[in-house]
Short mmCIF file of C-alpha atoms in Angstrom, two decimals:
data_model
loop_
_atom_site.label_atom_id
_atom_site.label_comp_id
_atom_site.label_asym_id
_atom_site.label_seq_id
_atom_site.Cartn_x
_atom_site.Cartn_y
_atom_site.Cartn_z
CA MET N 92 0.07 0.16 0.05
CA LYS N 93 1.45 3.30 -1.23
CA ASN N 94 2.05 6.20 1.29
CA PHE N 95 1.16 3.71 4.36
CA PRO N 96 2.07 5.76 7.77
CA ASN N 97 5.49 4.73 8.96
CA ALA N 98 5.97 3.73 12.48
CA PHE N 99 6.30 7.05 14.00
CA ILE N 100 2.95 8.11 12.46
CA ILE N 101 1.23 5.00 13.58
CA MET N 102 2.29 5.13 17.15
CA LEU N 103 1.36 8.95 17.17
CA GLY N 104 -2.14 7.90 15.69
CA ALA N 105 -2.46 5.05 18.54
CA ILE N 106 -1.86 7.55 21.40
CA THR N 107 -4.36 9.88 19.89
CA LEU N 108 -6.86 6.83 19.61
CA ALA N 109 -6.38 5.81 23.19
CA TRP N 110 -6.95 9.51 24.13
CA GLY N 111 -10.26 9.45 22.38
CA LEU N 112 -11.23 6.13 24.09
CA THR N 113 -10.93 7.90 27.40
CA PHE N 114 -13.84 9.91 26.63
CA ILE N 115 -16.04 7.04 25.47
CA ILE N 116 -15.20 4.04 27.91
CA PRO N 117 -16.91 4.27 31.16
CA GLN N 118 -14.32 5.11 34.01
CA GLY N 119 -13.90 2.50 36.55
CA THR N 120 -11.44 0.81 38.96
CA PHE N 121 -10.48 -2.39 40.72
CA GLU N 122 -9.40 -1.90 44.50
CA ARG N 123 -5.78 -3.08 44.94
CA ILE N 124 -3.71 -4.05 47.73
CA THR N 125 0.20 -3.80 47.73
CA ASP N 126 2.22 -6.95 49.01
CA PRO N 127 4.62 -5.48 51.57
CA GLU N 128 7.42 -7.94 50.68
CA THR N 129 7.43 -7.63 47.00
CA GLY N 130 5.97 -4.31 46.48
CA ILE N 131 3.36 -5.77 43.86
CA SER N 132 0.19 -4.31 43.58
CA ARG N 133 -2.65 -6.95 43.46
CA VAL N 134 -6.47 -6.63 42.54
CA VAL N 135 -9.11 -7.61 44.92
CA ASP N 136 -11.60 -9.84 43.67
CA ASP N 137 -15.38 -8.47 42.96
CA SER N 138 -14.05 -5.06 43.98
CA TYR N 139 -14.66 -3.54 40.25
CA ARG N 140 -16.78 -0.08 40.41
CA LEU N 141 -17.62 2.86 38.28
CA ILE N 142 -15.97 6.10 39.26
CA GLU N 143 -16.16 9.69 38.24
CA THR N 144 -12.73 11.70 37.72
CA ASP N 145 -11.38 14.24 35.66
CA SER N 146 -11.18 13.44 31.82
CA VAL N 147 -7.61 13.39 30.14
CA SER N 148 -6.91 17.06 29.06
CA VAL N 149 -4.97 17.94 26.07
CA MET N 150 -1.86 19.04 28.30
CA ASP N 151 -2.14 15.36 29.84
CA PHE N 152 -2.07 14.10 26.00
CA LEU N 153 1.05 16.04 25.41
CA LEU N 154 2.77 15.21 28.66
CA ALA N 155 2.19 11.27 27.78
CA ILE N 156 4.82 11.64 24.99
CA PRO N 157 7.66 12.78 27.28
CA ASN N 158 6.46 10.76 30.24
CA GLY N 159 6.50 7.63 27.90
CA LEU N 160 10.03 8.08 27.03
CA ILE N 161 10.92 8.74 30.59
CA GLY N 162 9.09 5.44 31.69
CA ARG N 163 10.76 3.29 29.39
CA ALA N 164 14.13 4.91 29.94
CA ASP N 165 15.91 1.50 31.02
CA LEU N 166 14.58 0.07 27.66
CA ILE N 167 15.78 2.94 25.67
CA VAL N 168 19.22 2.77 27.18
CA LEU N 169 19.33 -1.07 26.61
CA ILE N 170 18.52 -0.30 22.99
CA LEU N 171 21.04 2.34 22.44
CA LEU N 172 23.96 0.40 24.35
CA ILE N 173 23.26 -2.97 22.61
CA GLY N 174 22.95 -1.15 19.19
CA GLY N 175 26.04 0.74 19.91
CA CYS N 176 27.92 -2.31 21.07
CA PHE N 177 26.98 -4.27 17.81
CA TYR N 178 28.00 -1.25 15.47
CA VAL N 179 31.48 -1.02 17.10
CA ILE N 180 31.59 -4.90 16.60
CA GLU N 181 30.73 -4.68 13.08
CA LYS N 182 33.00 -1.73 12.27
CA THR N 183 35.92 -3.69 13.76
CA GLY N 184 35.32 -6.25 10.85
CA ALA N 185 35.17 -9.14 13.32
CA LEU N 186 31.15 -9.55 12.86
CA ALA N 187 31.62 -9.90 9.12
CA GLN N 188 34.28 -12.15 9.17
CA GLY N 189 32.46 -14.37 11.90
CA LEU N 190 29.28 -14.07 9.59
CA GLY N 191 31.25 -14.89 6.36
CA LYS N 192 32.79 -17.97 8.10
CA ILE N 193 29.24 -19.15 9.03
CA VAL N 194 27.93 -18.27 5.48
CA SER N 195 30.71 -20.26 3.88
CA LEU N 196 30.23 -23.41 6.18
CA VAL N 197 26.48 -23.45 5.71
CA SER N 198 26.78 -22.90 1.61
CA GLY N 199 24.33 -25.29 -0.17
CA ARG N 200 22.68 -25.70 3.61
CA GLU N 201 21.00 -22.58 4.06
CA ALA N 202 17.77 -24.06 5.36
CA VAL N 203 20.08 -25.63 8.15
CA ALA N 204 21.28 -22.25 9.27
CA LEU N 205 17.67 -20.99 9.20
CA VAL N 206 16.47 -23.63 11.73
CA VAL N 207 19.27 -23.16 13.87
CA VAL N 208 19.11 -19.62 14.23
CA THR N 209 15.22 -19.96 14.85
CA ALA N 210 15.90 -22.52 17.62
CA MET N 211 18.79 -20.19 19.33
CA PHE N 212 16.22 -17.09 19.29
CA THR N 213 13.16 -19.43 20.25
CA ALA N 214 15.20 -20.94 23.48
CA ALA N 215 16.21 -17.23 24.21
CA GLY N 216 12.51 -16.07 24.21
CA ALA N 217 11.59 -19.22 26.56
CA THR N 218 14.36 -18.72 29.06
CA ILE N 219 14.68 -15.05 29.43
CA GLY N 220 11.96 -13.54 27.60
CA MET N 221 14.21 -12.19 25.20
CA GLN N 222 12.42 -9.48 22.83
CA GLU N 223 13.83 -5.92 23.04
CA GLU N 224 17.51 -7.08 22.91
CA VAL N 225 16.89 -8.17 19.27
CA ILE N 226 16.34 -4.55 18.19
CA GLY N 227 19.92 -3.63 18.32
CA MET N 228 20.90 -6.93 16.58
CA MET N 229 18.65 -6.26 13.48
CA PRO N 230 21.01 -4.54 11.25
CA VAL N 231 23.32 -7.47 11.45
CA LEU N 232 20.75 -10.22 11.05
CA ILE N 233 19.58 -8.57 8.21
CA LEU N 234 23.06 -8.62 6.51
CA PHE N 235 23.38 -12.31 7.69
CA SER N 236 20.03 -13.14 6.24
CA ARG N 237 20.73 -11.39 2.88
CA ALA N 238 24.09 -13.29 2.73
CA LEU N 239 22.09 -16.39 2.56
CA GLY N 240 19.56 -15.41 0.28
CA TYR N 241 16.73 -14.49 2.47
CA ASN N 242 14.81 -11.40 2.34
CA THR N 243 14.28 -9.27 5.59
CA PHE N 244 10.78 -10.75 6.63
CA VAL N 245 12.84 -13.80 6.95
CA ALA N 246 15.44 -12.17 9.28
CA ILE N 247 12.71 -10.79 11.48
CA GLY N 248 10.77 -14.00 11.56
CA VAL N 249 13.70 -16.06 12.59
CA SER N 250 14.76 -13.76 15.27
CA TYR N 251 12.13 -11.44 16.64
CA GLY N 252 9.33 -13.79 15.64
CA ALA N 253 11.06 -16.68 17.09
CA THR N 254 11.66 -14.89 20.42
CA VAL N 255 7.84 -14.14 20.74
CA LEU N 256 7.30 -17.76 19.81
CA GLY N 257 9.66 -18.95 22.67
CA SER N 258 8.13 -16.27 25.36
CA ALA N 259 4.70 -17.34 24.68
CA PHE N 260 4.96 -21.21 24.48
CA SER N 261 7.60 -21.37 27.40
CA PRO N 262 7.55 -23.15 30.44
CA MET N 263 9.73 -20.90 32.24
CA ASN N 264 9.70 -17.24 30.79
CA PRO N 265 10.18 -15.53 34.16
CA PHE N 266 8.20 -12.23 32.81
CA ALA N 267 5.02 -14.35 31.74
CA VAL N 268 4.63 -18.00 33.14
CA LEU N 269 6.46 -17.41 36.47
CA ILE N 270 4.70 -14.27 37.29
CA ALA N 271 1.45 -15.58 36.19
CA GLN N 272 1.78 -18.64 38.16
CA LYS N 273 2.64 -16.84 41.38
CA GLU N 274 -0.46 -14.61 40.97
CA ALA N 275 -2.56 -17.80 40.28
CA GLU N 276 -0.84 -19.50 43.52
CA LEU N 277 0.58 -22.40 41.51
CA PRO N 278 3.91 -24.06 42.17
CA LEU N 279 6.37 -22.24 40.01
CA LEU N 280 7.22 -24.03 36.92
CA SER N 281 4.51 -26.82 37.35
CA GLY N 282 3.02 -28.04 34.17
CA SER N 283 6.15 -27.71 32.43
CA GLY N 284 6.12 -30.97 30.70
CA PHE N 285 2.79 -30.06 28.83
CA ARG N 286 4.14 -26.55 27.87
CA LEU N 287 7.32 -28.14 26.39
CA VAL N 288 5.61 -30.34 24.24
CA VAL N 289 3.19 -27.66 22.93
CA LEU N 290 6.27 -25.52 22.78
CA LEU N 291 8.09 -28.14 20.39
CA ILE N 292 4.83 -28.60 18.25
CA ALA N 293 4.78 -24.59 17.70
CA PHE N 294 8.45 -24.53 17.13
CA ILE N 295 8.37 -27.43 14.47
CA ILE N 296 5.25 -25.84 12.65
CA TYR N 297 6.35 -22.21 12.82
CA THR N 298 9.99 -23.06 11.42
CA ALA N 299 8.52 -25.28 8.74
CA TYR N 300 6.63 -22.41 7.58
CA LEU N 301 9.23 -20.16 7.47
CA LEU N 302 11.34 -22.48 5.54
CA ARG N 303 8.52 -22.65 2.91
CA TYR N 304 8.32 -19.12 2.54
CA ALA N 305 11.86 -18.68 2.50
CA ASN N 306 12.46 -20.79 -0.33
CA LYS N 307 9.47 -19.62 -2.26
CA ASN N 308 10.98 -16.07 -1.71
CA ARG N 309 14.84 -16.37 -2.38
CA ILE N 310 16.61 -13.35 -3.27
CA GLU N 311 20.12 -12.93 -4.81
CA LYS N 312 22.76 -13.33 -2.23
CA ILE N 313 24.45 -10.27 -1.09
CA ALA N 314 28.13 -11.14 -0.24
CA LEU N 315 29.54 -9.69 3.15
CA ASP N 316 32.52 -7.50 3.30
CA THR N 317 34.87 -9.67 5.24
CA HIS N 318 37.80 -7.40 4.96
CA ASN N 319 40.09 -10.22 5.26
CA HIS N 320 38.49 -13.71 4.58
CA LYS N 321 40.77 -15.41 7.20
CA MET N 322 39.87 -14.32 10.87
CA ASP N 323 42.59 -12.87 12.75
CA LYS N 324 43.11 -13.26 16.38
CA GLY N 325 41.64 -10.07 17.48
CA SER N 326 38.48 -10.75 15.71
CA PHE N 327 38.17 -14.35 17.15
CA LEU N 328 38.67 -12.74 20.61
CA ILE N 329 35.76 -10.38 20.05
CA LEU N 330 33.41 -12.86 19.04
CA SER N 331 34.28 -15.04 21.90
CA LEU N 332 33.75 -12.02 24.22
CA LEU N 333 30.32 -11.66 22.49
CA VAL N 334 29.18 -15.52 22.96
CA ALA N 335 30.58 -15.08 26.58
CA THR N 336 28.65 -12.10 27.20
CA PHE N 337 25.15 -13.66 26.04
CA GLY N 338 25.92 -16.54 28.44
CA LEU N 339 26.73 -14.34 31.28
CA VAL N 340 23.43 -12.20 30.94
CA THR N 341 21.34 -15.40 30.48
CA PHE N 342 22.85 -16.80 33.66
CA GLY N 343 22.64 -13.38 35.57
CA LEU N 344 18.98 -13.14 34.59
CA LEU N 345 18.07 -16.65 35.66
CA GLN N 346 20.30 -17.03 38.79
CA TRP N 347 21.12 -13.60 40.14
CA ASP N 348 18.09 -11.58 39.66
CA TRP N 349 19.54 -9.19 37.17
CA ASP N 350 17.51 -6.79 35.51
CA ILE N 351 17.58 -4.56 32.13
CA ASN N 352 20.45 -2.37 33.55
CA HIS N 353 22.39 -5.19 34.37
CA LEU N 354 22.22 -6.07 30.56
CA SER N 355 23.08 -2.56 29.46
CA ALA N 356 26.11 -2.42 31.55
CA CYS N 357 27.49 -5.73 30.35
CA PHE N 358 26.99 -4.70 26.56
CA PHE N 359 28.28 -1.37 27.21
CA PHE N 360 31.59 -2.89 28.41
CA LEU N 361 31.59 -5.19 25.64
CA GLY N 362 31.47 -2.56 22.95
CA LEU N 363 33.98 -0.55 24.58
CA THR N 364 36.43 -3.43 24.86
CA ALA N 365 35.66 -4.90 21.37
CA GLY N 366 36.79 -1.26 20.01
CA LEU N 367 40.15 -1.42 21.73
CA LEU N 368 40.56 -5.09 20.71
CA GLY N 369 39.95 -4.08 17.16
CA LYS N 370 42.48 -1.55 17.36
CA MET N 371 40.26 1.64 16.95
CA GLY N 372 42.00 3.29 19.91
CA ILE N 373 40.03 5.15 22.50
CA ASN N 374 38.72 8.29 20.54
CA LYS N 375 37.53 5.97 17.45
CA THR N 376 35.82 3.76 19.83
CA GLY N 377 34.01 6.54 21.57
CA GLU N 378 33.22 8.06 18.11
CA THR N 379 31.90 4.64 16.55
CA TYR N 380 29.74 3.85 19.63
CA ILE N 381 28.19 7.33 19.05
CA GLU N 382 27.52 6.59 15.60
CA GLY N 383 25.81 3.40 16.80
CA PHE N 384 23.63 5.38 19.16
CA ARG N 385 22.41 7.61 15.92
CA GLU N 386 21.46 4.20 14.37
CA MET N 387 19.28 3.17 17.19
CA ILE N 388 17.70 6.51 18.59
CA PHE N 389 14.44 6.20 16.37
CA ALA N 390 14.00 2.52 17.80
CA GLY N 391 14.21 3.93 21.34
CA VAL N 392 11.53 6.65 20.53
CA ILE N 393 9.21 4.19 19.21
CA MET N 394 9.72 2.07 22.57
CA GLY N 395 8.85 5.22 24.59
CA LEU N 396 5.75 6.09 22.48
CA ALA N 397 4.17 2.80 22.97
CA TYR N 398 4.36 3.27 26.72
CA SER N 399 2.66 6.51 26.26
CA ILE N 400 -0.72 4.85 24.93
CA THR N 401 -0.53 2.90 28.56
CA LEU N 402 0.02 5.99 30.51
CA ILE N 403 -3.11 7.73 28.74
CA LEU N 404 -5.55 4.96 29.45
CA GLN N 405 -4.23 4.85 32.94
CA LYS N 406 -4.94 8.50 33.24
CA GLY N 407 -8.21 8.25 31.99
CA MET N 408 -8.95 5.37 34.39
CA VAL N 409 -10.35 3.02 31.77
CA ILE N 410 -7.93 0.03 31.56
CA ASP N 411 -9.76 -1.69 34.46
CA SER N 412 -13.28 -1.12 32.78
CA ILE N 413 -11.86 -2.83 29.59
CA ILE N 414 -10.72 -5.79 31.55
CA GLN N 415 -14.24 -5.97 33.08
CA GLY N 416 -15.95 -5.86 29.91
CA LEU N 417 -13.54 -8.52 28.21
CA PHE N 418 -13.62 -11.05 31.06
CA GLY N 419 -16.80 -10.26 33.12
CA PRO N 420 -19.05 -12.36 30.50
CA LEU N 421 -16.97 -15.52 30.63
CA GLU N 422 -18.58 -17.02 33.89
CA ASN N 423 -21.75 -17.81 31.90
CA LEU N 424 -19.51 -20.04 29.29
CA PRO N 425 -18.76 -23.82 29.60
CA SER N 426 -15.19 -24.17 31.02
CA GLY N 427 -13.47 -25.41 27.58
CA ILE N 428 -15.17 -22.48 25.77
CA SER N 429 -14.43 -20.02 28.48
CA GLY N 430 -10.73 -21.18 28.42
CA VAL N 431 -10.52 -20.19 24.53
CA SER N 432 -12.69 -17.13 25.22
CA MET N 433 -9.79 -16.21 27.87
CA LEU N 434 -7.10 -16.44 25.25
CA LEU N 435 -8.99 -14.25 22.57
CA ALA N 436 -9.73 -11.68 25.42
CA HIS N 437 -6.27 -11.59 26.60
CA ALA N 438 -5.39 -11.16 22.62
CA VAL N 439 -7.57 -8.04 22.44
CA LEU N 440 -6.48 -6.74 25.91
CA HIS N 441 -3.00 -6.58 24.81
CA LEU N 442 -3.64 -3.75 22.50
CA PRO N 443 -4.01 -1.42 24.81
CA VAL N 444 -1.70 -3.01 27.49
CA PRO N 445 1.28 -4.13 25.65
CA SER N 446 3.27 -5.09 28.65
CA TYR N 447 2.53 -8.80 29.19
CA SER N 448 4.14 -9.03 32.46
CA GLY N 449 1.86 -6.05 33.51
CA GLN N 450 -1.31 -7.68 31.96
CA ALA N 451 -0.64 -10.78 34.28
CA ILE N 452 -0.25 -8.84 37.20
CA MET N 453 -3.66 -6.84 36.32
CA THR N 454 -5.64 -9.78 35.13
CA MET N 455 -4.81 -13.03 37.10
CA PRO N 456 -6.21 -11.98 40.27
CA ILE N 457 -9.53 -11.56 38.43
CA LEU N 458 -9.69 -14.66 36.42
CA VAL N 459 -8.45 -16.96 39.07
CA PRO N 460 -11.67 -16.64 41.34
CA LEU N 461 -13.57 -16.90 37.94
CA SER N 462 -11.74 -20.11 36.61
CA ASP N 463 -12.50 -21.47 39.97
CA LEU N 464 -16.08 -20.73 39.90
CA ILE N 465 -16.69 -22.13 36.38
CA GLY N 466 -14.53 -25.30 36.97
CA LEU N 467 -11.55 -24.33 34.77
CA SER N 468 -8.34 -25.33 36.17
CA ARG N 469 -5.63 -22.40 37.02
CA GLN N 470 -3.13 -23.93 34.93
CA VAL N 471 -5.36 -23.67 32.02
CA CYS N 472 -6.09 -19.99 32.97
CA VAL N 473 -2.30 -19.42 32.72
CA LEU N 474 -1.99 -21.05 29.49
CA ALA N 475 -4.67 -18.87 28.25
CA TYR N 476 -2.92 -15.67 29.38
CA GLN N 477 0.59 -16.98 27.85
CA TYR N 478 -0.92 -17.94 24.42
CA GLY N 479 -3.50 -14.91 24.02
CA ALA N 480 -1.31 -12.08 25.30
CA VAL N 481 2.34 -12.92 24.65
CA LEU N 482 1.71 -13.98 20.97
CA MET N 483 0.27 -10.60 20.22
CA ASP N 484 3.62 -9.12 20.65
CA MET N 485 4.18 -10.43 17.02
CA VAL N 486 1.26 -8.15 15.67
CA VAL N 487 -0.14 -5.33 17.95
CA PRO N 488 1.26 -1.89 16.60
CA THR N 489 1.32 -0.71 20.50
CA ASN N 490 4.36 -3.23 21.07
CA GLY N 491 7.40 -0.79 20.86
CA ALA N 492 9.72 -3.52 20.23
CA LEU N 493 8.08 -4.86 17.31
CA MET N 494 7.44 -1.33 15.75
CA ALA N 495 11.44 -0.81 16.19
CA VAL N 496 12.23 -3.95 14.61
CA ILE N 497 10.29 -3.54 11.78
CA ALA N 498 11.31 0.23 11.39
CA LEU N 499 15.10 -0.86 11.54
CA GLY N 500 14.34 -3.36 8.78
CA GLY N 501 12.71 -0.93 6.34
CA VAL N 502 9.31 -2.84 6.57
CA SER N 503 6.08 -0.85 6.87
CA TYR N 504 3.53 -2.16 9.50
CA ASP N 505 0.95 -3.07 6.61
CA LYS N 506 3.59 -5.21 5.05
CA TRP N 507 4.59 -6.89 7.97
CA LEU N 508 0.89 -7.73 8.65
CA GLY N 509 0.63 -9.23 5.20
CA PHE N 510 3.64 -11.65 5.96
CA VAL N 511 2.94 -12.45 9.61
CA TRP N 512 -1.08 -13.00 9.48
CA LYS N 513 -0.74 -16.62 8.54
CA PRO N 514 2.02 -17.63 11.00
CA ILE N 515 0.17 -15.71 13.94
CA LEU N 516 -3.26 -17.56 13.25
CA ILE N 517 -1.45 -20.70 12.94
CA LEU N 518 0.31 -20.35 16.25
CA ILE N 519 -3.27 -19.19 18.02
CA GLY N 520 -4.57 -22.31 16.63
CA ILE N 521 -2.10 -24.39 18.24
CA GLY N 522 -2.85 -22.58 21.52
CA ILE N 523 -6.64 -22.94 21.16
CA VAL N 524 -6.08 -26.78 20.61
CA ALA N 525 -3.64 -26.85 23.73
CA ILE N 526 -6.19 -25.13 25.94
CA LEU N 527 -9.29 -27.45 24.79
CA VAL N 528 -6.93 -30.59 25.42
CA ALA N 529 -5.94 -29.19 28.70
CA ALA N 530 -9.28 -28.13 29.84
CA TYR N 531 -10.82 -31.68 28.98
CA THR N 532 -8.12 -33.55 30.46
CA GLY N 533 -7.91 -32.10 33.63
CA PHE N 534 -4.49 -30.24 33.18
#
């Protein structure tokens, strides 16, 4: 579609739409209590009530823009530092040499490379909920994909798309499954066997779809500029540190309760070290890092604008009304149909609430008593949240990571939808079948 709005205009339009909805949707709220140990705010069951409060003013609307950027400062910093780090590594020539080596090894076996890369990003999504971290890697991933003869859609699908797949079907995603199970008062990591089976099925079908698409839409291979075809010791050391850094941050997130700032610090150190090992010198390393920031700044802004939507809906006191409207009618449905309806309701709710961890905290205290009432197990309630909310990160324009990734790939949102609608419907279908099986087998 010609002249389709770019990511920046889409985000501004979504913010304006959210503002308009605050004048249409009734204002309401649930009563909440704060856990003194964790500081997490929880919803009190059956506490929804309509309220009257001031509407969101024009100034509130305008302030949501800078406040959104401020509220996502940690993620914006992560994007800048990871993006700058990869930019420095790229300029040392190490990345091109490493990718060139891989391309030469998989020559004639590009499909194997696609499967391996998809598996790696799926695992990253399943274990640490990786998504935003992909943003800084996109320029490199696109180069790698084109060197294999695959287009930008494939590059995004095997990386960002795979992380969403892993995050959604994961048995252990700390920002989705573990939070939801905690809110549902279930043993952490319980039901992992069933979730692993569904994850494996989803991975196989999704990867098969990507392979079919990639082979039908091959492009002419674009050779990488490897500087020197033979990898030198400095490049080998830089790439070894890159792998070690990924291992360190994964372990830190899982075992040491690291947060986003820890990731930012590690990649910042890696970027500076890579520049020095690449014989750039202090000044050149700093200048190159700054150039990397410039490449990533738009992606960071998109992340902040996405959060502005949530801020406006919170200010207008309508998010709880949306939750009540979506989930309230489910108590009148049979348990299996209710589980599927929960999934679909979560998918819709993820448009105004693009944080899936926040969505778990907001909805699970409401849905757990409802599940008990209609005879639906709490595990199925968590499954409906996982598959409904997290999968939508591949689609909803309010998700800053998605919009940043496709912006860096030079892909308009309408073209992305044209590519992703089939695999997302397939994955949602898998989720629906899994919920029905779980609901009627006593999972």
